[in-house]
Amino acid sequence: MAAVTNTYESVKATILSAHESTTSAEKINFYNSWAENYDQDVAVLDYSAPSHAANSVASHFRGDRGAAVVLDVACGTGLVAKQMRRHGFGHFVGIDGSEAMLELAKETGLYQNLKQSMLGEEPLPVQWAGLFDVVVIVGALSDGQVPVCAVRQLCKSTKPGGYVCMTTRSNRDNVEYKAALEHELKQMEDEGLWCCAEVTEVEDWERAVSEQEEGYITGVVYLYKKL
């Protein structure tokens, strides 16, 4: 069998096809079918969110990174854990809706525990409350994926003094979602749940896949410290 060539156009077509998935089952099926080519495809897009998120956490975290327990939400194949490992973090728990993605995450050898679950439809386990030194969610906070309200669960799972790192896209298709997300983040800050440690705007987030956009889209990393 000839090797599959991952071109920008082929990757673009794959991602645009994801927009046709509306039910949870359809979304899971899409990610299960995409898992095998996922890493190569996002590399074609110059997808930089995992490295920016890891850099943000590393620039603020002052504890023992090797002992810190990191919850990687929507962990996919493990791209974020790989980046955080470079900064000295060594203990990861992953959660994702796709079994195929979780199988690839398992193969990295970075995760001590992996759980299949759809955040936003199923709550995080009660026993995870206040358990994690760092909680990260990269790539899943966007229109049609994880709902904005789920960020409260991320905060709940974080230890006091721990960090929650979240990312979203700033492109045209995600404007309303991003505004709603930022409103919720600010609301939670006003409620005294956490404080904003850093917001990083990134120009070259990834190559655009929308028919209405060209070049690179922008994105943002939010880092909050639980009070």
Coordinates of N, CA and C in Angstrom, one line a residue:
M1 N 0.8 -1.2 0.0 CA 0.0 0.0 0.0 C 0.9 1.2 0.0
A2 N 0.6 2.2 -0.9 CA 1.3 3.4 -0.9 C 1.1 4.3 0.3
A3 N 2.1 5.0 0.7 CA 2.0 5.9 1.9 C 1.0 7.0 1.5
V4 N 0.2 7.4 2.5 CA -0.7 8.5 2.3 C 0.1 9.8 2.5
T5 N -0.1 10.7 1.5 CA 0.6 12.0 1.6 C -0.4 13.0 2.2
N6 N 0.1 13.6 3.3 CA -0.7 14.6 4.0 C -0.4 16.0 3.4
T7 N -1.2 16.5 2.6 CA -1.1 17.8 2.0 C -2.0 18.8 2.7
Y8 N -1.7 20.1 2.6 CA -2.5 21.1 3.2 C -4.0 21.0 2.7
E9 N -4.2 20.7 1.4 CA -5.5 20.6 0.9 C -6.3 19.4 1.4
S10 N -5.6 18.3 1.6 CA -6.2 17.1 2.1 C -6.5 17.2 3.6
V11 N -5.7 17.9 4.3 CA -5.9 18.1 5.8 C -7.1 19.1 5.9
K12 N -7.1 20.1 5.1 CA -8.2 21.1 5.1 C -9.5 20.4 4.9
A13 N -9.6 19.5 3.9 CA -10.8 18.8 3.6 C -11.2 17.9 4.8
T14 N -10.3 17.3 5.4 CA -10.6 16.4 6.6 C -11.2 17.2 7.7
I15 N -10.6 18.4 8.0 CA -11.1 19.2 9.1 C -12.5 19.8 8.8
L16 N -12.7 20.3 7.5 CA -14.0 20.8 7.1 C -15.1 19.7 7.2
S17 N -14.7 18.5 7.0 CA -15.7 17.4 7.1 C -16.2 17.2 8.5
A18 N -15.3 17.6 9.5 CA -15.7 17.4 10.9 C -16.9 18.3 11.2
H19 N -17.1 19.4 10.5 CA -18.2 20.3 10.7 C -19.6 19.6 10.4
E20 N -19.5 18.6 9.6 CA -20.7 17.8 9.3 C -21.2 16.9 10.5
S21 N -20.3 16.7 11.4 CA -20.6 15.9 12.6 C -21.3 16.7 13.6
T22 N -22.6 16.4 13.9 CA -23.4 17.2 14.8 C -23.7 16.5 16.1
T23 N -23.9 15.2 16.1 CA -24.2 14.5 17.3 C -22.9 14.0 18.0
S24 N -22.9 13.7 19.2 CA -21.8 13.2 20.0 C -21.2 12.0 19.3
A25 N -22.1 11.1 18.9 CA -21.6 9.8 18.3 C -20.9 10.1 17.0
E26 N -21.4 11.0 16.2 CA -20.7 11.4 15.0 C -19.4 12.0 15.2
K27 N -19.3 12.9 16.2 CA -18.0 13.5 16.6 C -17.0 12.5 17.0
I28 N -17.4 11.6 17.8 CA -16.5 10.5 18.3 C -16.0 9.7 17.1
N29 N -16.9 9.3 16.2 CA -16.6 8.5 15.1 C -15.6 9.3 14.2
F30 N -15.8 10.6 14.1 CA -14.8 11.4 13.3 C -13.4 11.3 13.9
Y31 N -13.3 11.6 15.2 CA -12.0 11.6 15.8 C -11.4 10.2 15.9
N32 N -12.2 9.2 16.0 CA -11.7 7.8 15.9 C -11.0 7.5 14.6
S33 N -11.7 8.0 13.5 CA -11.2 7.8 12.1 C -10.0 8.6 11.8
W34 N -9.9 9.8 12.5 CA -8.8 10.8 12.3 C -7.5 10.4 13.1
A35 N -7.7 9.7 14.1 CA -6.6 9.5 15.1 C -5.3 9.1 14.4
E36 N -5.3 8.1 13.5 CA -4.1 7.6 12.9 C -3.3 8.6 12.2
N37 N -4.0 9.6 11.6 CA -3.3 10.7 10.8 C -3.2 12.0 11.5
Y38 N -3.7 12.0 12.8 CA -3.9 13.3 13.5 C -2.6 14.1 13.6
D39 N -1.6 13.4 14.2 CA -0.3 14.1 14.4 C 0.3 14.7 13.2
Q40 N 0.3 13.9 12.1 CA 0.9 14.4 10.8 C 0.0 15.5 10.2
D41 N -1.3 15.4 10.4 CA -2.2 16.4 9.8 C -2.0 17.8 10.5
V42 N -1.9 17.8 11.8 CA -1.8 19.1 12.5 C -0.4 19.6 12.4
A43 N 0.6 18.8 12.1 CA 1.9 19.3 11.8 C 1.9 20.0 10.4
V44 N 1.1 19.5 9.5 CA 1.0 20.2 8.2 C 0.4 21.6 8.4
L45 N -0.5 21.7 9.4 CA -1.1 23.0 9.7 C -0.3 23.9 10.6
D46 N 0.9 23.5 11.0 CA 1.8 24.2 11.9 C 1.1 24.6 13.2
Y47 N 0.3 23.6 13.7 CA -0.5 23.8 14.9 C 0.4 24.0 16.1
S48 N 0.3 25.2 16.7 CA 1.3 25.6 17.7 C 0.7 25.7 19.1
A49 N -0.6 25.4 19.2 CA -1.3 25.5 20.6 C -0.7 24.7 21.7
P50 N -0.3 23.4 21.4 CA 0.3 22.7 22.5 C 1.6 23.3 23.1
S51 N 2.4 23.8 22.2 CA 3.7 24.3 22.7 C 3.4 25.6 23.5
H52 N 2.5 26.5 23.0 CA 2.2 27.8 23.6 C 1.6 27.5 25.0
A53 N 0.7 26.5 25.1 CA 0.1 26.2 26.4 C 1.1 25.7 27.4
A54 N 2.0 24.8 27.0 CA 3.0 24.3 27.8 C 4.0 25.4 28.3
N55 N 4.3 26.3 27.4 CA 5.2 27.4 27.7 C 4.6 28.3 28.8
S56 N 3.3 28.6 28.6 CA 2.6 29.4 29.6 C 2.6 28.8 31.0
V57 N 2.2 27.5 31.1 CA 2.2 26.9 32.4 C 3.6 26.9 33.0
A58 N 4.6 26.5 32.2 CA 6.0 26.5 32.7 C 6.5 27.8 33.2
S59 N 6.1 28.9 32.6 CA 6.6 30.2 32.9 C 6.0 30.7 34.3
H60 N 5.0 30.0 34.8 CA 4.4 30.4 36.1 C 4.5 29.4 37.2
F61 N 4.5 28.1 36.8 CA 4.5 27.0 37.8 C 5.8 27.0 38.6
R62 N 5.7 27.1 39.9 CA 6.9 27.2 40.8 C 7.1 25.9 41.6
G63 N 6.2 24.9 41.5 CA 6.3 23.7 42.4 C 7.3 22.7 41.7
D64 N 7.2 21.5 42.3 CA 8.0 20.4 41.8 C 7.4 19.8 40.5
R65 N 7.9 20.1 39.4 CA 7.2 19.7 38.1 C 7.2 18.1 38.0
G66 N 8.2 17.5 38.4 CA 8.3 16.0 38.3 C 7.2 15.4 39.1
A67 N 6.8 16.0 40.3 CA 5.8 15.4 41.2 C 4.4 15.9 40.9
A68 N 4.3 17.0 40.1 CA 3.0 17.6 39.9 C 2.1 16.7 39.0
V69 N 0.8 16.7 39.4 CA -0.1 15.8 38.6 C -0.9 16.8 37.7
V70 N -0.8 16.4 36.4 CA -1.4 17.3 35.3 C -2.6 16.5 34.7
L71 N -3.8 17.2 34.7 CA -5.0 16.6 34.0 C -5.0 17.2 32.6
D72 N -4.9 16.4 31.6 CA -4.9 16.8 30.2 C -6.3 16.4 29.7
V73 N -7.1 17.5 29.6 CA -8.5 17.3 29.1 C -8.5 17.4 27.6
A74 N -9.3 16.5 26.9 CA -9.3 16.4 25.5 C -7.8 16.2 25.0
C75 N -7.2 15.2 25.6 CA -5.8 14.9 25.4 C -5.4 14.5 24.0
G76 N -6.3 13.9 23.3 CA -6.0 13.5 21.9 C -4.9 12.4 21.9
T77 N -3.9 12.6 21.1 CA -2.8 11.7 21.0 C -1.7 11.9 22.0
G78 N -1.8 13.0 22.7 CA -0.8 13.3 23.7 C 0.2 14.5 23.4
L79 N -0.2 15.3 22.4 CA 0.7 16.4 22.0 C 1.0 17.4 23.1
V80 N 0.0 17.7 24.0 CA 0.3 18.6 25.1 C 1.2 18.0 26.1
A81 N 1.0 16.7 26.5 CA 1.8 16.1 27.4 C 3.3 16.0 27.0
K82 N 3.5 15.8 25.7 CA 4.8 15.7 25.1 C 5.5 17.1 25.3
Q83 N 4.8 18.2 25.1 CA 5.4 19.5 25.2 C 5.7 19.8 26.7
M84 N 4.7 19.4 27.6 CA 4.9 19.7 29.0 C 6.1 18.8 29.6
R85 N 6.3 17.6 29.0 CA 7.4 16.8 29.4 C 8.7 17.5 29.2
R86 N 8.8 18.2 28.1 CA 10.0 19.0 27.8 C 10.3 20.0 28.9
H87 N 9.3 20.4 29.6 CA 9.5 21.4 30.7 C 9.6 20.8 32.1
G88 N 9.7 19.4 32.1 CA 10.0 18.7 33.3 C 8.8 18.1 34.0
F89 N 7.6 18.3 33.5 CA 6.4 17.7 34.1 C 6.4 16.2 33.7
G90 N 6.0 15.4 34.7 CA 6.1 13.9 34.4 C 4.9 13.1 34.8
H91 N 3.9 13.6 35.4 CA 2.8 12.8 35.8 C 1.5 13.3 35.2
F92 N 0.9 12.5 34.3 CA -0.2 13.0 33.5 C -1.4 12.0 33.6
V93 N -2.6 12.6 33.7 CA -3.9 11.9 33.6 C -4.6 12.5 32.4
G94 N -5.0 11.6 31.5 CA -5.7 12.1 30.2 C -7.1 11.7 30.1
I95 N -7.9 12.6 29.5 CA -9.3 12.3 29.3 C -9.7 12.7 27.9
D96 N -10.4 11.9 27.2 CA -10.8 12.2 25.8 C -12.0 11.4 25.4
G97 N -12.8 11.9 24.4 CA -14.0 11.2 24.0 C -13.7 10.1 23.0
S98 N -12.5 10.1 22.4 CA -12.2 9.1 21.4 C -11.3 8.0 21.9
E99 N -11.8 6.8 21.8 CA -11.0 5.6 22.2 C -9.7 5.5 21.3
A100 N -9.8 5.8 20.1 CA -8.7 5.6 19.2 C -7.6 6.6 19.5
M101 N -8.0 7.9 19.9 CA -7.0 8.9 20.3 C -6.4 8.4 21.6
L102 N -7.2 7.9 22.5 CA -6.6 7.4 23.8 C -5.6 6.3 23.6
E103 N -5.8 5.4 22.7 CA -4.9 4.3 22.4 C -3.5 4.9 22.0
L104 N -3.6 5.9 21.2 CA -2.3 6.6 20.8 C -1.7 7.3 21.9
A105 N -2.5 8.0 22.7 CA -1.9 8.6 23.9 C -1.3 7.6 24.9
K106 N -1.9 6.4 25.0 CA -1.3 5.4 25.8 C 0.1 5.0 25.3
E107 N 0.2 4.9 24.0 CA 1.5 4.5 23.4 C 2.7 5.5 23.7
T108 N 2.3 6.7 24.1 CA 3.4 7.6 24.4 C 4.1 7.2 25.7
G109 N 3.4 6.5 26.6 CA 4.0 6.1 27.8 C 4.0 7.2 28.9
L110 N 3.4 8.4 28.6 CA 3.4 9.5 29.4 C 2.3 9.6 30.5
Y111 N 1.2 8.8 30.2 CA 0.1 8.9 31.1 C 0.0 7.8 32.1
Q112 N -0.3 8.2 33.4 CA -0.5 7.2 34.4 C -1.9 6.6 34.4
N113 N -2.8 7.4 33.8 CA -4.2 7.0 33.8 C -4.9 7.7 32.6
L114 N -5.7 7.0 31.9 CA -6.5 7.5 30.7 C -7.9 7.1 30.9
K115 N -8.8 8.1 30.6 CA -10.3 7.8 30.8 C -11.0 8.3 29.5
Q116 N -11.9 7.5 29.1 CA -12.8 7.9 27.9 C -14.0 8.6 28.5
S117 N -14.2 9.8 28.1 CA -15.4 10.6 28.5 C -15.5 11.9 27.7
M118 N -16.8 12.3 27.5 CA -17.0 13.5 26.7 C -17.3 14.7 27.7
L119 N -16.3 15.6 27.9 CA -16.5 16.7 28.7 C -17.6 17.6 28.2
G120 N -18.5 18.0 29.1 CA -19.6 18.8 28.6 C -20.9 18.0 28.6
E121 N -20.8 16.7 28.4 CA -21.9 15.8 28.4 C -21.8 14.9 29.7
E122 N -20.6 14.6 30.1 CA -20.4 13.9 31.3 C -19.5 14.7 32.2
P123 N -19.9 14.8 33.5 CA -19.1 15.6 34.4 C -17.8 14.8 34.7
L124 N -16.7 15.6 35.1 CA -15.5 14.9 35.5 C -15.8 14.2 36.8
P125 N -15.1 13.1 37.1 CA -15.3 12.3 38.3 C -15.3 13.1 39.5
V126 N -16.2 12.9 40.4 CA -16.3 13.6 41.7 C -15.0 13.5 42.5
Q127 N -14.4 12.4 42.4 CA -13.2 12.2 43.2 C -12.0 13.0 42.7
W128 N -12.1 13.6 41.5 CA -11.1 14.4 41.0 C -11.1 15.9 41.5
A129 N -12.1 16.2 42.3 CA -12.2 17.6 42.8 C -11.0 17.9 43.6
G130 N -10.3 19.1 43.3 CA -9.2 19.6 44.0 C -8.0 18.7 44.0
L131 N -7.9 17.8 42.9 CA -6.8 16.8 42.9 C -5.6 17.2 42.1
F132 N -5.7 18.1 41.1 CA -4.6 18.3 40.1 C -3.9 19.6 40.4
D133 N -2.6 19.5 40.2 CA -1.7 20.7 40.3 C -1.9 21.6 39.0
V134 N -2.1 21.0 37.9 CA -2.3 21.7 36.6 C -3.4 21.0 35.8
V135 N -4.4 21.8 35.3 CA -5.4 21.3 34.4 C -5.2 22.0 33.0
V136 N -5.1 21.3 31.9 CA -5.0 21.9 30.6 C -6.0 21.4 29.7
I137 N -6.5 22.3 28.9 CA -7.5 21.9 27.8 C -7.0 22.7 26.5
V138 N -6.5 22.0 25.6 CA -6.0 22.6 24.4 C -6.7 22.1 23.1
G139 N -7.3 23.0 22.4 CA -7.9 22.7 21.1 C -9.4 22.3 21.1
A140 N -9.9 22.1 22.3 CA -11.3 21.6 22.4 C -12.3 22.7 22.8
L141 N -11.8 23.9 23.3 CA -12.7 24.9 23.6 C -13.0 25.8 22.4
S142 N -14.0 25.4 21.6 CA -14.4 26.1 20.4 C -15.8 25.8 20.0
D143 N -16.4 26.5 19.1 CA -17.7 26.3 18.7 C -18.0 24.9 18.2
G144 N -19.0 24.2 18.7 CA -19.3 22.9 18.3 C -18.6 21.8 19.0
Q145 N -17.7 22.2 20.0 CA -17.0 21.2 20.7 C -17.4 21.2 22.2
V146 N -16.4 21.6 23.1 CA -16.7 21.6 24.5 C -17.5 22.9 24.9
P147 N -18.6 22.8 25.6 CA -19.3 24.0 25.9 C -18.6 24.9 26.9
V148 N -18.8 26.2 26.9 CA -18.1 27.1 27.8 C -18.3 26.8 29.2
C149 N -19.5 26.3 29.6 CA -19.8 26.1 31.0 C -18.9 25.0 31.6
A150 N -18.2 24.2 30.8 CA -17.3 23.1 31.3 C -16.1 23.7 32.0
V151 N -15.8 24.9 31.8 CA -14.5 25.4 32.4 C -14.7 25.4 33.9
R152 N -15.9 25.5 34.5 CA -16.1 25.4 35.9 C -15.6 24.1 36.5
Q153 N -15.8 23.0 35.7 CA -15.4 21.7 36.1 C -13.8 21.6 36.1
L154 N -13.2 22.3 35.2 CA -11.8 22.4 35.2 C -11.2 23.0 36.4
C155 N -11.8 24.1 36.8 CA -11.4 24.8 38.0 C -11.7 24.0 39.3
K156 N -12.8 23.3 39.3 CA -13.1 22.4 40.4 C -12.1 21.3 40.6
S157 N -11.6 20.8 39.5 CA -10.6 19.7 39.6 C -9.2 20.1 40.0
T158 N -9.0 21.4 40.1 CA -7.7 22.0 40.3 C -7.4 22.2 41.8
K159 N -6.3 22.0 42.3 CA -5.9 22.3 43.7 C -5.9 23.8 43.9
P160 N -6.2 24.3 45.1 CA -6.0 25.7 45.4 C -4.5 26.0 45.2
G161 N -4.3 27.1 44.4 CA -2.9 27.5 44.1 C -2.4 26.8 42.8
G162 N -3.2 25.9 42.3 CA -2.9 25.3 41.0 C -3.3 26.1 39.8
Y163 N -3.0 25.6 38.6 CA -3.2 26.4 37.4 C -4.1 25.7 36.4
V164 N -5.0 26.5 35.8 CA -5.8 26.0 34.7 C -5.4 26.7 33.4
C165 N -5.0 25.9 32.4 CA -4.6 26.5 31.1 C -5.5 26.1 30.0
M166 N -6.1 27.1 29.3 CA -7.1 26.9 28.3 C -6.7 27.6 27.0
T167 N -7.1 27.1 25.9 CA -6.8 27.8 24.6 C -8.1 27.8 23.8
T168 N -8.1 28.8 22.9 CA -9.2 28.9 21.9 C -8.7 29.6 20.7
R169 N -9.4 29.5 19.6 CA -9.1 30.2 18.4 C -9.7 31.6 18.4
S170 N -9.1 32.5 17.7 CA -9.6 33.9 17.6 C -10.1 34.2 16.2
N171 N -10.3 33.2 15.3 CA -10.7 33.4 14.0 C -12.2 33.7 13.8
R172 N -12.6 34.1 12.7 CA -14.0 34.5 12.4 C -15.0 33.5 12.9
D173 N -14.8 32.2 12.6 CA -15.8 31.2 13.0 C -16.0 31.0 14.5
N174 N -15.1 31.6 15.2 CA -15.1 31.3 16.7 C -15.3 32.5 17.5
V175 N -15.7 33.6 16.9 CA -15.8 34.9 17.6 C -16.8 34.9 18.7
E176 N -18.0 34.4 18.4 CA -19.0 34.3 19.5 C -18.7 33.4 20.6
Y177 N -18.1 32.3 20.3 CA -17.7 31.3 21.4 C -16.6 32.0 22.2
K178 N -15.6 32.6 21.6 CA -14.5 33.2 22.4 C -15.1 34.3 23.3
A179 N -16.0 35.1 22.8 CA -16.6 36.1 23.7 C -17.3 35.5 24.9
A180 N -18.1 34.5 24.6 CA -18.8 33.8 25.7 C -17.8 33.2 26.7
L181 N -16.7 32.6 26.2 CA -15.7 32.0 27.1 C -15.1 33.1 28.0
E182 N -14.7 34.2 27.4 CA -14.0 35.2 28.1 C -15.0 35.8 29.2
H183 N -16.3 35.9 28.9 CA -17.3 36.3 29.8 C -17.3 35.4 31.0
E184 N -17.3 34.1 30.8 CA -17.4 33.1 31.8 C -16.1 33.1 32.7
L185 N -14.9 33.3 32.0 CA -13.7 33.3 32.8 C -13.7 34.5 33.7
K186 N -14.2 35.7 33.2 CA -14.2 36.9 34.0 C -15.2 36.7 35.2
Q187 N -16.4 36.1 34.9 CA -17.4 35.9 35.9 C -16.8 35.0 37.0
M188 N -16.1 34.0 36.7 CA -15.5 33.1 37.7 C -14.5 33.9 38.5
E189 N -13.8 34.8 37.9 CA -12.8 35.6 38.6 C -13.5 36.5 39.6
D190 N -14.6 37.1 39.1 CA -15.4 38.0 40.0 C -16.0 37.2 41.2
E191 N -16.2 35.9 41.0 CA -16.8 35.1 42.1 C -15.7 34.6 43.0
G192 N -14.4 35.0 42.7 CA -13.3 34.6 43.6 C -12.9 33.2 43.5
L193 N -13.2 32.6 42.3 CA -12.8 31.2 42.1 C -11.3 31.1 41.7
W194 N -10.9 32.1 40.9 CA -9.5 32.0 40.4 C -9.1 33.5 40.0
C195 N -7.8 33.6 39.7 CA -7.3 34.9 39.2 C -6.6 34.7 37.9
C196 N -6.6 35.7 37.1 CA -5.9 35.5 35.8 C -4.4 35.7 36.0
A197 N -3.6 34.7 35.5 CA -2.2 34.8 35.6 C -1.6 35.3 34.4
E198 N -2.2 35.0 33.2 CA -1.6 35.4 31.9 C -2.6 35.1 30.8
V199 N -2.6 36.1 29.9 CA -3.4 35.9 28.6 C -2.4 36.1 27.5
T200 N -2.2 35.1 26.6 CA -1.2 35.3 25.6 C -1.9 35.2 24.2
E201 N -1.8 36.3 23.4 CA -2.4 36.3 22.1 C -1.3 35.8 21.1
V202 N -1.6 34.8 20.3 CA -0.7 34.2 19.4 C -1.1 34.5 17.9
E203 N -0.2 35.1 17.2 CA -0.5 35.5 15.8 C -0.6 34.2 14.9
D204 N 0.4 33.4 14.8 CA 0.5 32.3 13.9 C 0.1 31.0 14.7
W205 N -1.2 30.9 15.0 CA -1.7 29.8 15.7 C -1.7 28.5 14.9
E206 N -2.2 28.6 13.7 CA -2.2 27.5 12.8 C -2.7 28.0 11.4
R207 N -2.4 27.2 10.4 CA -2.8 27.6 9.1 C -4.4 27.5 9.0
A208 N -4.9 28.5 8.3 CA -6.4 28.6 8.2 C -6.9 27.4 7.3
V209 N -8.1 26.9 7.7 CA -8.8 25.9 7.0 C -10.1 26.3 6.4
S210 N -10.6 27.5 6.9 CA -11.9 28.0 6.5 C -11.8 28.5 5.0
E211 N -12.8 28.4 4.3 CA -12.8 28.9 2.9 C -12.7 30.4 2.9
Q212 N -13.1 31.1 4.0 CA -13.2 32.5 4.0 C -11.8 33.1 4.5
E213 N -10.9 32.3 4.9 CA -9.7 32.8 5.5 C -8.4 32.3 4.8
E214 N -7.4 33.0 4.8 CA -6.1 32.6 4.2 C -5.0 32.8 5.2
G215 N -3.8 32.2 4.9 CA -2.7 32.4 5.7 C -2.9 31.7 7.1
Y216 N -2.5 32.4 8.1 CA -2.6 31.8 9.5 C -3.7 32.5 10.3
I217 N -4.4 31.7 11.1 CA -5.3 32.3 12.1 C -4.6 32.6 13.4
T218 N -5.3 33.4 14.2 CA -4.7 33.7 15.5 C -5.4 32.9 16.6
G219 N -4.8 32.8 17.8 CA -5.4 32.1 18.9 C -5.0 32.7 20.2
V220 N -5.4 32.2 21.3 CA -5.1 32.8 22.6 C -5.0 31.7 23.7
V221 N -4.1 31.9 24.6 CA -3.8 31.0 25.7 C -4.2 31.7 27.0
Y222 N -5.1 31.1 27.8 CA -5.5 31.7 29.1 C -4.9 30.9 30.2
L223 N -4.3 31.5 31.1 CA -3.8 30.8 32.3 C -4.4 31.4 33.6
Y224 N -5.1 30.6 34.4 CA -5.7 31.1 35.6 C -5.2 30.3 36.8
K225 N -5.0 31.0 37.9 CA -4.6 30.4 39.1 C -5.7 30.2 40.1
K226 N -6.0 29.0 40.6 CA -7.1 28.8 41.5 C -6.8 29.4 42.8
L227 N -7.8 30.0 43.4 CA -7.7 30.6 44.7 C -8.1 29.7 45.8

